[in-house]
XYZ file of C-alpha atoms in Angstrom:
355
model
C -44.908 -8.012 -18.000
C -43.732 -11.191 -19.592
C -41.778 -13.703 -17.550
C -38.211 -12.778 -16.655
C -35.656 -14.991 -18.317
C -31.774 -15.201 -17.499
C -28.773 -15.816 -19.697
C -25.112 -16.075 -18.616
C -22.636 -13.640 -19.928
C -19.122 -14.456 -18.709
C -19.713 -14.625 -14.974
C -22.886 -12.506 -15.112
C -26.364 -13.847 -14.810
C -28.250 -11.428 -16.935
C -32.132 -10.787 -16.596
C -34.210 -9.956 -19.483
C -37.899 -9.818 -20.606
C -39.884 -9.064 -23.685
C -43.259 -7.691 -24.777
C -44.966 -7.114 -28.036
C -44.149 -8.531 -31.458
C -42.703 -7.337 -34.757
C -39.094 -6.242 -35.458
C -36.932 -6.591 -32.193
C -36.044 -3.428 -30.325
C -33.731 -3.428 -27.253
C -34.377 -0.599 -24.943
C -32.099 0.054 -21.954
C -29.747 2.395 -20.308
C -30.483 5.272 -17.748
C -28.911 5.268 -14.467
C -30.561 2.189 -12.578
C -32.727 -0.634 -14.062
C -35.095 -3.083 -12.363
C -37.262 -5.145 -14.742
C -40.116 -5.467 -12.061
C -39.959 -2.299 -10.307
C -39.844 -0.203 -13.568
C -42.810 -2.123 -14.816
C -44.692 -0.880 -11.735
C -43.785 2.717 -12.522
C -46.699 3.969 -14.584
C -45.072 6.584 -16.906
C -42.505 3.907 -17.954
C -44.866 1.125 -18.432
C -47.149 3.281 -20.619
C -44.244 4.309 -22.788
C -43.034 0.714 -23.204
C -46.545 -0.692 -23.828
C -47.117 1.926 -26.506
C -43.774 1.037 -28.136
C -44.665 -2.703 -27.926
C -47.778 -2.040 -30.162
C -45.366 -1.639 -32.971
C -42.095 -3.622 -31.961
C -41.097 -6.647 -30.036
C -39.546 -4.683 -27.068
C -36.683 -6.467 -25.197
C -35.675 -5.141 -21.825
C -32.719 -6.179 -19.720
C -31.083 -5.311 -16.434
C -27.513 -4.656 -17.025
C -24.851 -6.577 -15.014
C -24.854 -5.705 -11.291
C -28.421 -3.987 -11.391
C -32.022 -4.975 -10.679
C -32.546 -8.657 -11.098
C -29.110 -9.258 -12.707
C -27.499 -9.634 -9.291
C -24.580 -12.093 -9.987
C -22.125 -9.389 -9.070
C -22.697 -6.879 -6.163
C -22.681 -3.625 -8.135
C -22.672 -2.137 -11.743
C -19.253 -2.607 -13.351
C -17.831 0.753 -14.485
C -16.199 -0.570 -17.729
C -18.197 -0.978 -21.013
C -16.852 -4.561 -21.682
C -19.333 -6.558 -19.517
C -22.272 -4.350 -20.497
C -21.571 -4.955 -24.302
C -21.156 -8.663 -23.748
C -24.451 -8.868 -21.801
C -26.210 -7.040 -24.447
C -24.957 -9.634 -27.138
C -25.951 -12.459 -24.745
C -29.484 -11.212 -24.334
C -29.917 -10.677 -28.208
C -28.581 -14.175 -28.713
C -31.054 -15.662 -26.004
C -33.968 -13.770 -27.544
C -33.123 -15.223 -30.995
C -32.814 -11.530 -32.324
C -29.951 -11.613 -34.918
C -30.599 -7.877 -35.665
C -32.296 -5.333 -33.519
C -32.894 -1.512 -33.118
C -31.143 -0.188 -30.064
C -33.022 2.288 -28.132
C -30.623 3.538 -25.443
C -30.786 6.412 -22.942
C -28.306 8.421 -20.926
C -25.584 5.884 -19.681
C -26.818 3.268 -21.853
C -25.921 5.366 -24.966
C -22.224 4.805 -24.470
C -22.939 0.927 -24.184
C -25.125 1.044 -27.390
C -22.471 2.981 -29.337
C -19.681 0.644 -28.282
C -21.910 -2.305 -29.219
C -22.822 -0.839 -32.639
C -19.133 -0.230 -33.346
C -18.242 -3.805 -32.383
C -21.282 -5.745 -33.804
C -22.440 -3.574 -36.958
C -24.300 -6.578 -38.221
C -26.487 -6.914 -35.156
C -27.923 -3.319 -35.145
C -30.520 -2.135 -37.601
C -31.012 1.388 -36.089
C -29.469 3.341 -33.276
C -31.712 5.636 -31.322
C -30.057 7.683 -28.452
C -31.810 9.585 -25.758
C -30.200 12.185 -23.560
C -26.905 10.963 -24.880
C -23.308 11.471 -23.801
C -20.244 9.630 -24.927
C -17.785 10.500 -21.992
C -19.051 10.353 -18.532
C -16.197 12.604 -17.304
C -17.843 15.347 -19.197
C -20.909 15.582 -17.286
C -19.714 17.379 -14.429
C -16.395 18.213 -12.568
C -14.527 15.689 -10.699
C -15.326 17.308 -7.526
C -19.088 17.513 -8.115
C -19.128 13.734 -9.461
C -17.528 12.510 -6.262
C -19.862 14.684 -4.102
C -23.021 13.341 -5.758
C -21.877 9.681 -5.552
C -21.151 10.227 -1.884
C -24.495 11.886 -1.235
C -26.307 8.951 -2.921
C -24.280 6.382 -0.762
C -24.794 8.309 2.537
C -28.285 9.633 2.129
C -30.374 7.720 -0.586
C -33.520 9.486 0.660
C -32.271 12.878 0.210
C -30.339 12.225 -3.066
C -33.183 10.411 -4.647
C -35.285 13.713 -4.250
C -32.246 15.627 -5.537
C -31.974 13.484 -8.658
C -35.794 13.711 -9.260
C -35.437 17.544 -9.188
C -32.601 17.283 -11.861
C -34.302 14.412 -14.073
C -37.776 15.723 -13.832
C -37.650 19.443 -13.215
C -41.232 20.568 -14.465
C -43.036 17.944 -12.755
C -45.531 18.516 -9.928
C -44.416 17.946 -6.450
C -46.402 14.657 -6.370
C -44.707 13.486 -9.642
C -41.293 14.145 -8.271
C -42.061 12.282 -4.940
C -43.392 9.454 -6.998
C -40.391 9.278 -9.048
C -38.096 9.597 -6.005
C -39.895 6.650 -4.456
C -39.493 4.596 -7.680
C -35.690 5.300 -7.683
C -35.419 3.981 -4.053
C -37.383 0.824 -4.938
C -34.919 -0.141 -7.742
C -31.593 -0.352 -5.704
C -30.090 0.138 -2.323
C -28.009 3.247 -1.567
C -24.806 1.380 -2.158
C -25.994 -0.077 -5.557
C -27.099 3.287 -6.695
C -24.004 4.947 -5.799
C -21.969 2.175 -7.760
C -24.406 2.798 -10.794
C -23.768 6.431 -10.698
C -20.024 5.820 -10.521
C -20.337 3.764 -13.496
C -22.317 6.420 -15.405
C -19.447 8.796 -14.942
C -16.834 6.240 -15.990
C -18.157 5.159 -19.395
C -16.383 6.514 -22.445
C -17.279 5.553 -25.966
C -15.687 8.372 -27.821
C -13.270 6.088 -29.696
C -15.982 3.636 -30.701
C -18.206 6.472 -32.116
C -16.323 7.273 -35.204
C -16.656 3.328 -36.222
C -20.405 3.378 -35.961
C -21.926 2.750 -39.377
C -25.536 2.260 -38.469
C -28.165 4.867 -39.123
C -28.466 6.904 -35.908
C -30.843 9.408 -34.332
C -29.970 11.400 -31.200
C -33.019 12.913 -29.527
C -32.198 15.305 -26.806
C -34.489 17.818 -24.989
C -33.336 21.434 -24.789
C -33.492 21.840 -21.138
C -32.138 18.576 -20.072
C -30.317 19.298 -16.680
C -28.944 15.804 -16.175
C -27.126 15.615 -19.519
C -26.728 19.060 -21.055
C -27.617 19.401 -24.784
C -24.081 20.167 -25.689
C -23.135 16.583 -24.874
C -25.982 15.072 -26.957
C -24.814 17.317 -29.773
C -21.236 16.132 -29.355
C -22.402 12.482 -29.477
C -24.245 13.248 -32.719
C -21.328 14.940 -34.283
C -19.001 12.108 -33.350
C -21.102 9.470 -35.045
C -20.749 9.487 -38.860
C -24.100 10.590 -40.416
C -26.059 10.728 -37.166
C -29.035 13.106 -36.983
C -29.559 15.285 -33.989
C -33.100 16.533 -33.110
C -33.569 18.918 -30.451
C -36.854 18.656 -28.574
C -38.702 21.004 -26.308
C -38.819 20.323 -22.637
C -36.541 19.623 -19.690
C -37.333 15.938 -18.657
C -34.372 13.739 -19.066
C -36.206 10.437 -19.508
C -38.360 10.138 -22.643
C -41.332 8.745 -20.702
C -41.625 12.020 -18.764
C -42.875 15.257 -20.456
C -44.046 14.951 -23.999
C -43.573 11.115 -24.061
C -45.904 10.848 -27.181
C -43.857 13.299 -29.185
C -40.610 11.696 -28.300
C -42.003 8.224 -29.163
C -43.467 9.373 -32.462
C -40.059 10.598 -33.533
C -38.318 7.466 -32.302
C -40.641 5.131 -34.047
C -40.698 7.102 -37.268
C -36.961 6.742 -37.417
C -37.383 3.074 -37.073
C -39.804 2.787 -39.910
C -43.232 2.883 -38.285
C -45.499 4.341 -40.726
C -47.722 7.482 -40.168
C -50.919 5.404 -39.629
C -49.296 3.290 -36.970
C -47.894 6.028 -35.008
C -49.050 6.381 -31.284
C -52.181 8.040 -30.140
C -53.298 8.987 -33.821
C -50.329 11.274 -33.972
C -49.058 11.747 -37.684
C -45.308 11.915 -38.300
C -44.041 15.515 -39.170
C -42.131 14.758 -42.354
C -40.879 18.517 -42.640
C -37.270 19.134 -41.947
C -37.050 19.712 -38.077
C -37.209 23.346 -37.018
C -34.724 22.448 -34.227
C -31.539 20.568 -34.445
C -28.027 21.312 -36.015
C -28.160 24.621 -37.786
C -31.791 25.332 -36.920
C -32.251 25.929 -33.276
C -31.743 29.487 -31.888
C -28.170 29.657 -30.536
C -27.699 30.508 -26.833
C -24.224 31.677 -27.598
C -23.016 34.638 -29.437
C -21.423 34.563 -33.044
C -18.026 35.411 -31.457
C -18.264 32.674 -28.705
C -19.232 30.187 -31.427
C -16.183 31.455 -33.502
C -13.853 30.887 -30.625
C -15.263 27.380 -29.904
C -14.843 26.273 -33.352
C -11.225 27.471 -33.400
C -10.766 25.273 -30.167
C -12.288 22.201 -31.685
C -9.538 22.752 -34.333
C -6.816 22.257 -31.760
C -5.807 25.865 -31.488
C -4.316 27.331 -28.329
C -5.916 30.438 -26.609
C -2.895 32.420 -27.738
C -3.285 31.305 -31.394
C -7.024 32.074 -31.161
C -6.285 35.584 -29.740
C -3.860 36.384 -32.565
C -6.264 35.040 -35.263
C -9.172 37.061 -33.949
C -7.224 40.209 -32.751
C -8.339 39.704 -29.216
C -6.511 39.487 -26.047
C -6.001 36.171 -24.302
C -8.114 37.343 -21.439
C -10.839 38.084 -23.712
C -10.620 34.513 -25.392
C -10.759 33.016 -21.778
C -13.965 35.180 -21.114
C -15.805 34.083 -24.357
C -15.144 30.386 -23.448
C -16.302 30.804 -19.822
C -19.413 32.579 -20.938
C -20.259 29.932 -23.562
C -19.829 27.143 -20.974
C -22.178 28.969 -18.662
C -24.853 29.540 -21.357
C -24.476 25.954 -22.549
C -24.469 24.282 -19.204
C -21.346 22.244 -19.829
C -18.359 21.594 -17.592
C -15.514 21.553 -20.093
C -14.076 23.454 -23.020
C -14.265 20.308 -25.206
C -17.940 19.845 -24.682
C -18.605 23.474 -25.521
C -16.474 23.174 -28.692
C -18.229 19.898 -29.665
C -21.625 21.775 -29.374
C -20.371 24.711 -31.610
C -19.110 22.262 -34.361
C -22.497 20.408 -34.371
C -24.277 23.659 -34.720
C -21.966 25.184 -37.344
C -23.843 27.462 -39.643
C -26.754 27.973 -37.092
C -28.526 31.021 -36.174
């Protein structure tokens, strides 16, 4: 890893580093970040090193996390995160960069792209959501934050099961150890609370940067419906649904994930990692192409919800009882794994016309 540098952003002393050469690419996001501890985690390091063969990769610890410790915990508003991102790009002398963001970093990247369109060449989102309150119910969010705060050992194993469900037992243990190495229990709980507080829905419609949303079909941390909603909210964004269940792109089929991300950023076939060749065919998965987990009637109900119609109006239009409408919505939410009607409706809109 290259030397860690620091830049002031308001009252925040923000840590950042870089590796590789070529067009700048700022990578960030996810629940917690620690420039040094992340680099010691083999799957993450291999992913970034491969990316750095083609791009100048800039990494940063957001305010209140990792080596950016001028405040005790991660701020739960987007403003200081957006300001820190701008300060890092300025310090790195990168007037324009591709943003590769994951999970909670997606809301930050979307807000940044909306405010600073001249600074963003491409926007690549992984495991994305725009509204943290849509990830889980208020009770579940509060319970998980409290579990992290009270029992970091237990909760790090719980989070490993959620983030990396198909891993071996040893891989999950290694990831749990890595999580605990990046933050104290209090800092991790504050970071998780921030994840749930971010909301970039208003900014999404103002993004004019070419955007790609990559989301694994079985992601348990951030359900596919939330990624589909993010893609639907960003004008012209492309959603590509990938097989697998790992939340982080460096887990699971990391090479396939990276191949799609780099191809979108202009890396030619001959340059792609591991001798892989970019698939130039239209994706078999994505809006209108993935097999729908919901029925045609459930989709119809959700589309009408997205149009602002009440359950009574939907029942009258489709010649159903209000109870039946409720049942269709509940069934669709269960199948999609989302906590709200709005998230389910966004999925249906994003997949309008799909089979």
